[in-house]
Coordinates of C-alpha atoms and ligand atoms in Angstrom, one line a residue:
M1 CA 80.7 121.7 260.5
C2 CA 79.3 125.1 261.7
G3 CA 76.1 124.6 263.7
I4 CA 73.2 127.0 264.1
I5 CA 70.8 127.1 267.0
G6 CA 68.0 129.5 267.8
Y7 CA 65.3 129.8 270.5
N8 CA 62.1 131.7 270.7
G9 CA 60.0 130.9 273.7
T10 CA 59.1 131.9 277.2
A11 CA 62.1 130.6 279.1
Q12 CA 65.5 132.2 279.2
A13 CA 67.2 131.6 275.9
T14 CA 70.9 131.5 277.0
P15 CA 70.8 128.1 278.8
F16 CA 69.0 126.6 275.8
L17 CA 71.4 128.1 273.3
L18 CA 74.5 126.9 275.3
D19 CA 73.1 123.5 275.7
G20 CA 72.2 123.4 272.0
L21 CA 75.7 124.4 271.0
K22 CA 77.0 121.5 273.1
K23 CA 74.7 119.2 271.1
L24 CA 76.0 120.6 267.9
E25 CA 79.6 120.4 269.1
Y26 CA 80.2 117.0 267.5
R27 CA 79.8 118.6 264.0
G28 CA 83.2 120.2 264.6
Y29 CA 84.1 123.8 265.4
D30 CA 86.8 126.2 266.6
S31 CA 84.8 129.1 268.0
A32 CA 81.3 129.7 269.3
G33 CA 78.9 132.6 270.1
I34 CA 75.4 133.6 271.0
A35 CA 73.2 136.6 270.8
V36 CA 70.2 137.2 273.0
S37 CA 67.5 139.8 272.6
D38 CA 65.8 141.6 275.5
T39 CA 64.0 144.9 276.0
D40 CA 67.4 146.7 276.1
G41 CA 68.6 145.3 272.8
I42 CA 70.6 142.5 271.4
K43 CA 73.6 141.3 273.4
T44 CA 76.4 139.2 271.8
E45 CA 79.2 137.1 273.3
K46 CA 81.6 135.0 271.2
R47 CA 84.8 133.2 271.9
K48 CA 87.5 131.3 270.1
G49 CA 87.9 127.8 271.4
K50 CA 85.5 125.5 273.3
I51 CA 81.9 126.2 274.3
D52 CA 83.0 126.2 278.0
A53 CA 85.1 129.3 277.3
L54 CA 82.0 131.0 275.8
A55 CA 79.8 129.8 278.7
S56 CA 82.1 131.2 281.3
A57 CA 82.3 134.5 279.5
V58 CA 78.5 134.6 279.4
R59 CA 78.3 133.8 283.1
K60 CA 80.7 136.6 283.9
R61 CA 78.6 139.2 282.1
N62 CA 75.5 138.3 283.9
D63 CA 73.4 140.3 281.4
M64 CA 72.6 137.8 278.6
T65 CA 68.9 137.7 279.5
G66 CA 66.0 137.4 277.1
T67 CA 63.7 134.7 275.8
I68 CA 64.8 134.9 272.2
G69 CA 68.3 134.3 270.8
I70 CA 70.6 132.6 268.3
G71 CA 73.9 130.8 268.6
H72 CA 76.6 129.3 266.4
T73 CA 79.6 127.0 266.4
R74 CA 82.0 128.0 263.7
W75 CA 84.4 125.8 261.8
A76 CA 86.8 128.3 260.1
T77 CA 86.7 128.7 256.4
H78 CA 87.1 132.4 255.6
G79 CA 89.4 133.9 258.3
A80 CA 91.2 132.2 261.2
A81 CA 89.5 131.0 264.4
T82 CA 89.5 134.2 266.4
N83 CA 87.0 136.0 268.6
S84 CA 86.3 138.6 265.9
N85 CA 85.7 136.0 263.2
A86 CA 83.4 134.0 265.5
H87 CA 79.6 134.5 264.9
P88 CA 77.2 136.2 265.5
H89 CA 78.1 139.2 263.3
K90 CA 76.3 142.5 263.6
S91 CA 75.5 145.3 261.2
G92 CA 73.1 148.1 262.2
K93 CA 70.0 146.6 263.8
F94 CA 70.8 143.0 262.5
T95 CA 72.7 140.3 264.2
I96 CA 73.2 137.1 262.2
V97 CA 74.8 133.6 262.3
H98 CA 75.6 131.7 259.1
N99 CA 76.5 128.2 258.0
G100 CA 77.8 127.7 254.5
I101 CA 80.1 129.7 252.2
I102 CA 79.1 132.9 250.3
E103 CA 81.1 132.3 247.1
N104 CA 80.6 135.8 245.7
H105 CA 81.2 137.7 248.9
K106 CA 84.2 139.7 247.4
E107 CA 82.1 140.8 244.4
L108 CA 79.2 141.8 246.7
K109 CA 81.6 143.7 249.0
E110 CA 83.1 145.6 246.0
K111 CA 79.7 146.4 244.5
Y112 CA 77.6 147.3 247.5
L113 CA 79.7 147.7 250.6
R114 CA 82.7 149.7 249.6
L115 CA 82.1 152.2 252.4
C116 CA 81.4 149.7 255.1
R117 CA 83.7 149.0 258.0
F118 CA 84.3 145.3 258.4
D119 CA 85.2 143.9 261.8
S120 CA 86.1 140.3 260.7
D121 CA 87.6 138.4 257.8
T122 CA 84.4 136.4 257.2
D123 CA 82.2 136.0 254.2
T124 CA 79.3 136.1 256.7
E125 CA 79.8 139.7 257.7
T126 CA 79.1 140.7 254.1
V127 CA 75.6 139.2 254.5
A128 CA 75.0 141.2 257.7
H129 CA 76.0 144.4 256.0
L130 CA 73.9 143.6 252.9
I131 CA 70.8 143.0 255.0
N132 CA 71.3 146.2 256.8
R133 CA 71.9 148.1 253.6
H134 CA 68.7 146.8 252.1
Y135 CA 66.7 147.6 255.3
S136 CA 64.1 150.3 255.2
G137 CA 61.7 149.1 257.9
N138 CA 60.8 145.7 256.5
C139 CA 63.0 142.8 257.7
L140 CA 61.6 140.2 255.3
E141 CA 62.2 142.4 252.3
A142 CA 65.8 143.2 253.4
I143 CA 66.5 139.5 253.9
A144 CA 64.8 138.4 250.6
Q145 CA 66.7 141.0 248.6
T146 CA 70.0 139.9 250.1
A147 CA 69.2 136.2 249.7
R148 CA 68.7 136.8 246.0
L149 CA 72.1 138.2 245.7
L150 CA 74.0 135.4 247.4
E151 CA 75.8 132.7 245.6
G152 CA 77.1 129.6 247.4
S153 CA 75.5 128.0 250.4
F154 CA 73.8 129.5 253.4
A155 CA 71.7 128.7 256.4
L156 CA 71.1 132.0 258.2
A157 CA 69.4 132.9 261.5
I158 CA 68.9 136.6 262.0
L159 CA 67.7 138.9 264.8
C160 CA 66.6 142.4 264.2
E161 CA 66.2 145.0 267.0
D162 CA 63.0 146.3 265.4
E163 CA 61.3 142.9 265.5
P164 CA 62.3 141.6 268.9
N165 CA 59.9 138.6 268.9
T166 CA 61.0 137.0 265.7
I167 CA 63.9 134.9 264.4
F168 CA 64.3 135.1 260.7
C169 CA 66.0 132.4 258.7
A170 CA 66.9 131.8 255.1
K171 CA 68.3 128.7 253.5
K172 CA 70.1 127.5 250.4
S173 CA 72.0 124.2 250.4
S174 CA 72.9 124.2 254.1
P175 CA 70.4 122.4 256.5
L176 CA 68.0 124.1 258.8
L177 CA 65.3 122.5 260.9
I178 CA 62.6 124.3 262.9
G179 CA 60.7 122.8 265.8
V180 CA 57.4 124.3 266.9
G181 CA 55.3 123.6 270.0
D182 CA 55.3 125.2 273.5
E183 CA 58.3 127.0 272.3
A184 CA 60.1 127.4 268.9
S185 CA 63.6 126.4 268.1
V186 CA 65.8 126.3 265.0
A187 CA 68.9 124.2 264.5
S188 CA 71.2 122.7 261.9
D189 CA 70.3 119.2 263.1
I190 CA 67.6 117.5 265.0
S191 CA 69.7 116.8 268.1
A192 CA 69.5 120.4 269.1
I193 CA 65.8 121.0 268.5
S194 CA 63.7 121.7 271.6
R195 CA 62.2 118.5 273.1
K196 CA 59.1 120.6 273.7
S197 CA 58.4 120.7 270.0
D198 CA 55.3 118.9 268.5
S199 CA 56.1 119.6 264.9
L200 CA 59.2 119.7 262.8
Y201 CA 59.7 121.7 259.7
R202 CA 62.6 121.1 257.4
M203 CA 63.4 124.3 255.5
D204 CA 63.8 123.9 251.7
D205 CA 66.3 125.7 249.5
G206 CA 65.1 129.1 248.5
E207 CA 63.0 129.6 251.7
I208 CA 62.8 132.3 254.3
A209 CA 61.1 131.6 257.6
A210 CA 59.8 134.0 260.3
I211 CA 59.8 132.1 263.6
H212 CA 57.5 133.4 266.2
K213 CA 57.0 132.0 269.7
N214 CA 54.5 129.4 268.7
K215 CA 54.2 129.5 265.0
V216 CA 56.3 129.9 261.9
E217 CA 55.6 131.5 258.5
F218 CA 57.4 130.5 255.3
Y219 CA 58.2 132.6 252.1
D220 CA 60.2 132.1 249.0
F221 CA 62.9 134.5 248.0
E222 CA 60.3 136.6 246.2
L223 CA 58.3 136.8 249.4
N224 CA 55.4 134.8 248.2
E225 CA 54.0 133.1 251.3
K226 CA 54.3 129.3 251.3
A227 CA 52.1 126.6 252.8
K228 CA 54.3 124.0 254.3
S229 CA 53.5 120.8 256.2
A230 CA 55.3 119.7 259.3
S231 CA 56.1 116.2 260.4
P232 CA 55.5 115.2 264.0
F233 CA 58.5 115.7 266.2
T234 CA 59.7 112.7 268.1
A235 CA 62.6 113.2 270.6
G236 CA 63.3 109.5 270.4
N237 CA 66.5 109.6 268.4
N238 CA 67.8 112.6 270.3
T239 CA 69.5 111.2 273.3
S240 CA 73.2 110.6 273.1
E241 CA 75.0 109.9 276.3
K242 CA 78.4 108.3 276.7
G243 CA 77.2 106.1 279.5
E244 CA 79.9 103.9 281.0
Y245 CA 82.3 104.7 278.1
E246 CA 85.1 107.3 278.3
H247 CA 84.5 108.4 274.7
F248 CA 81.6 108.3 272.2
M249 CA 84.0 106.5 269.7
L250 CA 84.5 103.5 272.0
K251 CA 80.8 103.4 272.8
E252 CA 80.0 103.5 269.1
I253 CA 82.6 100.8 268.3
F254 CA 80.8 98.5 270.7
E255 CA 77.4 99.4 269.3
Q256 CA 78.4 97.9 266.0
P257 CA 76.8 94.5 266.4
E258 CA 73.4 96.2 267.1
A259 CA 73.8 98.7 264.3
V260 CA 74.5 95.9 261.8
R261 CA 71.8 93.6 263.2
K262 CA 69.2 96.3 262.9
T263 CA 70.3 97.3 259.4
V264 CA 70.3 93.7 258.2
E265 CA 66.9 93.0 259.9
A266 CA 65.4 96.0 258.1
Y267 CA 66.5 95.1 254.7
I268 CA 67.2 91.4 254.3
G269 CA 64.5 89.0 253.0
A270 CA 62.8 88.8 249.6
D271 CA 59.8 90.8 250.8
K272 CA 61.9 93.8 251.7
A273 CA 63.2 94.2 248.1
E274 CA 59.8 95.5 246.9
L275 CA 61.0 99.1 246.9
L276 CA 63.8 98.2 244.5
Q277 CA 61.6 96.3 242.0
Q278 CA 61.3 99.5 240.0
I279 CA 65.1 99.7 239.4
K280 CA 65.8 97.9 236.1
K281 CA 69.2 96.4 235.7
P282 CA 71.3 99.5 234.7
T283 CA 74.2 99.5 232.2
G284 CA 76.4 100.8 234.9
I285 CA 76.5 101.8 238.6
Y286 CA 78.3 104.6 240.3
I287 CA 78.9 104.6 244.0
V288 CA 79.7 108.1 245.2
A289 CA 80.7 109.2 248.7
C290 CA 83.4 110.8 250.8
G291 CA 85.9 109.6 253.4
S292 CA 84.9 106.4 255.2
A293 CA 81.6 106.2 253.3
Y294 CA 83.7 106.1 250.1
H295 CA 85.7 103.2 251.7
A296 CA 82.5 101.4 252.3
G297 CA 81.7 102.0 248.7
L298 CA 84.9 100.3 247.7
I299 CA 83.6 97.1 249.3
G300 CA 80.1 97.7 247.9
R301 CA 81.6 97.7 244.4
I302 CA 83.2 94.3 245.0
C303 CA 79.9 92.8 246.2
I304 CA 77.7 94.4 243.5
E305 CA 79.9 93.4 240.7
K306 CA 80.3 89.9 242.0
L307 CA 76.6 89.3 242.5
T308 CA 75.1 91.5 239.7
K309 CA 77.7 91.4 237.0
T310 CA 77.1 95.1 236.5
P311 CA 80.1 97.4 235.9
T312 CA 80.4 99.6 239.0
S313 CA 82.8 102.4 239.8
V314 CA 83.4 104.1 243.1
E315 CA 84.1 107.8 243.1
T316 CA 84.8 110.4 245.7
A317 CA 82.0 112.9 245.5
S318 CA 84.3 116.0 245.3
E319 CA 85.8 114.6 242.1
F320 CA 82.7 113.0 240.7
R321 CA 80.7 116.3 240.7
Y322 CA 83.2 118.1 238.4
S323 CA 84.2 115.1 236.2
D324 CA 81.3 115.3 233.7
P325 CA 80.5 111.7 234.5
L326 CA 78.9 109.4 231.9
I327 CA 75.5 109.1 233.3
D328 CA 72.1 108.7 231.7
E329 CA 68.7 107.2 232.6
N330 CA 70.3 103.7 232.3
T331 CA 72.7 104.4 235.1
S332 CA 72.1 103.9 238.8
V333 CA 74.0 106.1 241.3
I334 CA 74.3 105.1 244.9
I335 CA 75.2 107.9 247.3
I336 CA 76.5 106.8 250.7
S337 CA 76.4 109.2 253.6
Q338 CA 76.1 109.0 257.3
S339 CA 74.9 112.6 257.8
G340 CA 73.1 112.9 254.6
E341 CA 74.3 116.5 254.4
T342 CA 77.8 116.2 253.1
A343 CA 77.9 119.1 250.5
D344 CA 79.9 117.2 247.8
S345 CA 77.7 114.1 248.1
L346 CA 74.5 116.1 247.9
A347 CA 75.8 117.9 244.9
A348 CA 76.7 114.5 243.3
L349 CA 73.2 113.3 244.0
R350 CA 71.7 116.4 242.4
L351 CA 74.0 116.0 239.3
A352 CA 73.0 112.4 238.9
K353 CA 69.3 113.2 239.1
S354 CA 69.6 116.0 236.6
K355 CA 71.1 113.6 234.2
G356 CA 68.2 111.2 234.6
A357 CA 69.9 108.4 236.7
K358 CA 68.1 106.4 239.3
T359 CA 69.5 107.5 242.6
I360 CA 69.7 105.4 245.8
A361 CA 70.9 106.8 249.0
I362 CA 72.4 104.8 251.8
V363 CA 72.0 107.2 254.7
N364 CA 71.9 107.3 258.5
V365 CA 69.8 110.4 259.1
P366 CA 66.3 110.0 257.7
E367 CA 65.5 113.7 257.8
S368 CA 68.6 114.6 255.8
S369 CA 68.7 116.3 252.4
I370 CA 70.3 113.2 250.7
A371 CA 67.6 110.9 252.2
L372 CA 64.8 113.2 251.1
E373 CA 66.1 114.0 247.6
S374 CA 67.1 110.6 246.4
D375 CA 64.7 108.3 244.5
F376 CA 65.2 105.5 247.0
A377 CA 66.6 105.7 250.5
I378 CA 68.0 102.8 252.4
Y379 CA 68.5 103.8 256.1
T380 CA 71.4 102.5 258.0
K381 CA 70.1 101.8 261.5
A382 CA 73.2 103.0 263.4
G383 CA 71.4 105.6 265.5
A384 CA 73.0 108.9 266.3
E385 CA 76.7 108.8 265.7
I386 CA 78.5 111.5 267.8
A387 CA 82.2 110.7 267.5
V388 CA 83.6 112.5 264.5
A389 CA 85.4 109.4 263.3
T390 CA 82.7 107.0 262.0
T391 CA 82.6 103.4 263.2
K392 CA 79.1 102.1 263.6
A393 CA 77.7 104.1 260.6
Y394 CA 80.4 102.7 258.4
S395 CA 79.7 99.1 259.5
A396 CA 76.0 99.7 259.0
Q397 CA 76.8 101.1 255.5
L398 CA 78.6 97.8 254.7
A399 CA 75.6 95.8 255.9
A400 CA 73.2 97.9 253.7
L401 CA 75.5 97.5 250.7
Y402 CA 75.6 93.7 251.2
A403 CA 71.8 93.6 251.5
L404 CA 71.4 95.9 248.4
S405 CA 73.8 93.6 246.3
I406 CA 71.7 90.6 247.3
H407 CA 68.4 92.3 246.4
F408 CA 69.7 93.5 243.0
A409 CA 71.0 90.0 242.3
R410 CA 67.6 88.5 243.0
I411 CA 65.6 91.1 241.1
W412 CA 67.9 91.0 238.1
Q413 CA 68.5 87.3 238.4
T414 CA 72.2 87.6 238.1
A415 CA 73.2 85.1 240.8
D416 CA 72.3 81.6 241.8
S417 CA 69.4 81.7 244.3
K418 CA 71.1 79.1 246.5
L419 CA 74.2 81.3 246.8
L420 CA 71.9 84.3 247.6
N421 CA 70.1 82.2 250.3
T422 CA 73.5 81.3 251.8
L423 CA 74.6 84.9 251.7
E424 CA 71.4 86.0 253.5
Q425 CA 72.0 83.5 256.2
S426 CA 75.5 84.6 256.7
L427 CA 74.4 88.2 256.8
E428 CA 72.0 87.4 259.6
Q429 CA 74.9 86.1 261.6
L430 CA 77.2 89.0 260.8
H431 CA 76.5 90.9 264.0
E432 CA 77.6 87.9 266.0
N433 CA 80.8 87.7 264.0
I434 CA 81.4 91.4 264.8
R435 CA 80.8 90.8 268.5
E436 CA 83.5 88.1 268.4
A437 CA 85.9 90.5 266.6
L438 CA 85.4 93.0 269.4
C439 CA 87.1 90.5 271.7
L440 CA 90.4 91.6 270.2
E441 CA 90.2 94.7 272.3
K442 CA 92.9 93.7 274.8
Q443 CA 95.3 92.7 272.1
M444 CA 94.8 96.0 270.3
K445 CA 95.4 97.9 273.5
E446 CA 98.8 96.1 273.7
I447 CA 99.7 96.8 270.1
A448 CA 98.7 100.4 270.7
Q449 CA 101.4 100.6 273.4
H450 CA 104.0 100.2 270.6
M451 CA 102.4 102.9 268.5
Q452 CA 102.8 105.9 270.7
N453 CA 106.0 107.2 269.2
T454 CA 105.4 105.9 265.7
Q455 CA 105.6 108.6 263.0
H456 CA 104.7 106.7 259.8
T457 CA 102.7 103.6 259.1
Y458 CA 101.4 101.7 256.1
F459 CA 98.4 99.5 255.8
I460 CA 98.5 97.0 252.9
G461 CA 96.0 94.6 251.6
R462 CA 94.5 93.1 248.4
G463 CA 90.9 93.0 247.3
I464 CA 88.6 93.5 250.2
G465 CA 91.7 93.7 252.3
F466 CA 92.8 96.8 250.5
A467 CA 89.5 98.5 251.1
V468 CA 89.7 97.7 254.8
A469 CA 93.3 99.0 254.8
A470 CA 92.1 102.3 253.4
E471 CA 89.6 102.6 256.2
A472 CA 92.0 101.4 258.9
S473 CA 94.6 103.9 257.8
L474 CA 92.1 106.8 257.8
K475 CA 90.9 105.9 261.2
L476 CA 94.4 105.8 262.7
K477 CA 95.5 109.1 261.1
E478 CA 92.4 111.1 261.8
I479 CA 92.3 110.5 265.5
S480 CA 95.9 109.8 266.5
Y481 CA 97.6 112.2 264.0
I482 CA 100.1 109.5 263.0
H483 CA 100.9 109.7 259.3
S484 CA 99.6 106.7 257.6
E485 CA 99.0 105.4 254.1
A486 CA 97.0 102.6 252.7
Y487 CA 98.4 100.8 249.7
A488 CA 97.3 98.0 247.5
A489 CA 99.9 95.4 248.6
G490 CA 100.9 94.5 245.0
E491 CA 101.4 98.2 244.1
L492 CA 104.1 99.0 246.8
K493 CA 107.0 97.9 244.7
H494 CA 106.2 100.5 242.1
G495 CA 107.5 103.3 244.2
T496 CA 106.4 103.5 247.8
I497 CA 108.5 100.6 249.0
S498 CA 111.4 103.0 248.9
L499 CA 110.0 104.5 252.1
I500 CA 110.2 101.2 254.0
E501 CA 113.2 101.1 256.4
K502 CA 114.2 99.3 259.5
G503 CA 111.3 99.3 262.0
T504 CA 108.7 100.9 259.7
K505 CA 105.3 99.5 260.9
V506 CA 103.3 97.9 258.2
F507 CA 99.8 96.4 258.9
A508 CA 98.9 93.7 256.5
V509 CA 95.2 93.1 256.1
C510 CA 94.7 89.5 254.8
T511 CA 91.2 88.8 253.8
P512 CA 90.0 85.4 252.4
D513 CA 89.1 86.7 249.0
T514 CA 92.7 86.8 247.7
P515 CA 95.3 84.0 247.5
E516 CA 97.3 83.7 250.7
A517 CA 100.5 83.3 248.7
K518 CA 100.1 86.7 247.1
I519 CA 99.7 88.7 250.3
Q520 CA 102.4 86.6 251.9
S521 CA 104.9 87.6 249.2
N522 CA 104.0 91.3 249.7
I523 CA 104.6 90.9 253.5
D524 CA 107.9 89.2 252.7
E525 CA 108.9 92.1 250.4
V526 CA 108.5 94.7 253.1
A527 CA 109.9 92.5 255.9
A528 CA 113.0 92.0 253.8
R529 CA 113.5 95.8 253.9
G530 CA 113.3 95.9 257.6
A531 CA 109.6 96.6 258.1
N532 CA 107.9 95.4 261.3
V533 CA 104.9 93.7 259.8
I534 CA 101.8 93.0 261.9
A535 CA 99.4 90.8 259.9
F536 CA 95.7 90.4 260.6
T537 CA 94.4 87.2 259.3
S538 CA 92.1 84.3 260.0
S539 CA 94.6 81.9 258.5
P540 CA 97.4 80.3 260.5
N541 CA 99.5 80.1 257.4
I542 CA 100.3 83.8 257.1
K543 CA 103.7 84.6 258.6
A544 CA 104.8 88.0 259.8
N545 CA 106.7 89.6 262.7
T546 CA 103.4 89.6 264.6
T547 CA 100.3 87.7 263.5
V548 CA 96.9 88.6 264.9
I549 CA 94.4 85.9 264.3
S550 CA 91.2 87.7 263.6
T551 CA 87.6 86.5 263.5
T552 CA 86.2 86.4 260.0
A553 CA 82.6 86.7 258.8
S554 CA 80.7 83.5 258.0
H555 CA 81.0 84.4 254.3
P556 CA 84.2 85.7 252.8
L557 CA 82.3 88.4 250.9
F558 CA 81.5 90.1 254.2
S559 CA 85.0 89.8 255.7
A560 CA 85.5 93.6 255.7
S561 CA 82.9 93.9 258.5
T562 CA 85.0 91.8 260.9
Q563 CA 88.4 92.8 259.7
V564 CA 87.9 96.5 260.3
I565 CA 87.0 96.1 264.0
P566 CA 90.5 95.5 265.4
F567 CA 91.8 98.6 263.5
Q568 CA 89.1 100.8 264.9
L569 CA 90.2 99.7 268.4
L570 CA 93.8 100.1 267.5
A571 CA 93.2 103.7 266.3
Y572 CA 91.2 104.4 269.5
Y573 CA 93.8 103.1 271.9
T574 CA 96.7 104.7 270.1
A575 CA 95.0 108.1 270.1
K576 CA 94.1 107.7 273.8
L577 CA 97.8 106.9 274.7
R578 CA 98.8 110.0 272.7
G579 CA 96.4 112.2 274.6
C580 CA 94.4 113.2 271.5
D581 CA 90.9 114.6 271.5
I582 CA 89.4 111.4 270.3
D583 CA 85.8 112.4 269.7
K584 CA 86.6 115.7 268.2
P585 CA 89.9 115.5 266.3
R586 CA 91.5 118.7 265.3
N587 CA 90.4 120.4 262.1
L588 CA 87.6 117.9 261.5
A589 CA 83.9 118.2 261.4
K590 CA 81.2 115.5 261.6
S591 CA 79.0 116.9 259.0
V592 CA 80.9 118.5 256.1
T593 CA 78.3 120.9 254.8
V594 CA 80.7 123.1 252.8
E595 CA 82.5 122.1 249.6
Ligands
LIG601 C1 85.9 109.5 258.9 C2 84.6 110.1 258.6 C3 84.5 110.8 257.4 C4 83.1 110.7 256.8 C5 82.9 111.6 255.6 C6 81.6 111.5 254.9 O1 85.9 108.8 260.1 O2 83.7 110.0 259.4 O3 85.5 110.5 256.4 O4 82.9 109.4 256.4 O5 83.1 113.0 256.0 O6 80.6 111.9 255.8 P1 79.1 111.4 255.6 O7 79.1 109.9 255.7 O8 78.3 112.1 256.6 O9 78.7 111.9 254.2

């Protein structure tokens, strides 16, 4: 969701910026732009639509030269996706790009900028005009004065005609990383940082940076200079190619055995629990996350409660943060996030910390805000996930939650150690079970053939099956645009069953944790009303219009990990047949850094 890139070196900036924007593309965007500074001033080009459209406009101009520049991918929040709303925005000598939302932009406009002419509907343009208004020859001062006025979230990269060798940045709540080495670069995430960097700086909230060609200076918003240490930059995690696969999503689906194996390997075993020894048994646990990570949390709750006998609730971060949750120092809060930058999840983490709770992050990006700000971080080892729809990170989150439940149960002595040993052994085989589940690919391709013209579907399940149904339904709708709902199978008859008519497709997720007779009777209820039921089960006893015999995990507690696989494949092949933009579904962003 909105990506910032900047370059300050000795090579031409334009190719670097366009390449960087491509790397940030996966975050989600609907327009893009760059600005490059040269002896004859700052030149800007921006375009609605894909980066290719921007690149071809830049090529046609032939004048976007210069060794310093900034770029942006925009995911529209204030104002439609148009050329004029695309970033960069200009005011006077300043050209800026922005990630985040300026919540008080209307008040600021009213108070300071009544006479200004605005060329866009964006909140960002307010920032450009404010900086310009505060400018009297000192860029840092103008930026600091402006930053102090802004409410909301912002990562800003700024060029000024009077200081043609410097990129200025300011940050509050939206991520910004700076790489320094033979050349300097700045980006919203590490994938776009120059590989020629030796050191990596992560900007903190309330900081301004002045990025020169080979060094960077940091200040707070009062312009006190700050000493800041860098971490070594390793390009290792940076390469993301599709290889033989047509889409990142399919590649990532097939990377799941490895993602799970690595996550389990990193965290399973009594010696690995050391980190958690400090966490005393809490009176209650909250699991907080968004989207698929929330769905992983639903399964986490089942495991944690079963093994630790601790009341656990799962909340979507956007609701949790405003719900005045009952948290104190005896509560533990687990935040799950692939990106580690999801604005609502980050706010939930900060809220939990402010109330004294112990916070544990399950996170895929080690340099992310959530990873760095939590008391304990458990890293999922999924590697870079590029497709917007998560698959391997979700599976790795499940593996981390299983390992965490087992650790807690050991430390708090809430489960029989024989059971815990058995669970650990099963967990070590989980990647193999997932590999077997991937063999359903051909069958899912066939079922997808019948999905092409479907308008509505339902996914039903009980217990773990319901949590899987929620994820399966989200996966299908987000990439194929087929309307889909997940329902607790026993709940349908309280209203939703009235929507079932002849031919309605219902996917029944039958997991071994609930009695077969119960889910069978729910299948029969919808089948009796004409539904075409496709059941996914490892039991030959379940009867439906179609029954897919699916692999199950070697322990029923982990069955979500295998049951979800065919649904990811189904979503993928259905979306493919419908000609959808699988890796970048419309309106979605990989990293949701605004509220
Ligand atoms: C769906 C999906 C999203 C994310 C959600 C949270 O396929 O990927 O629902 O799970 O936006 O993102 P993270 O995990 O980065 O906090």
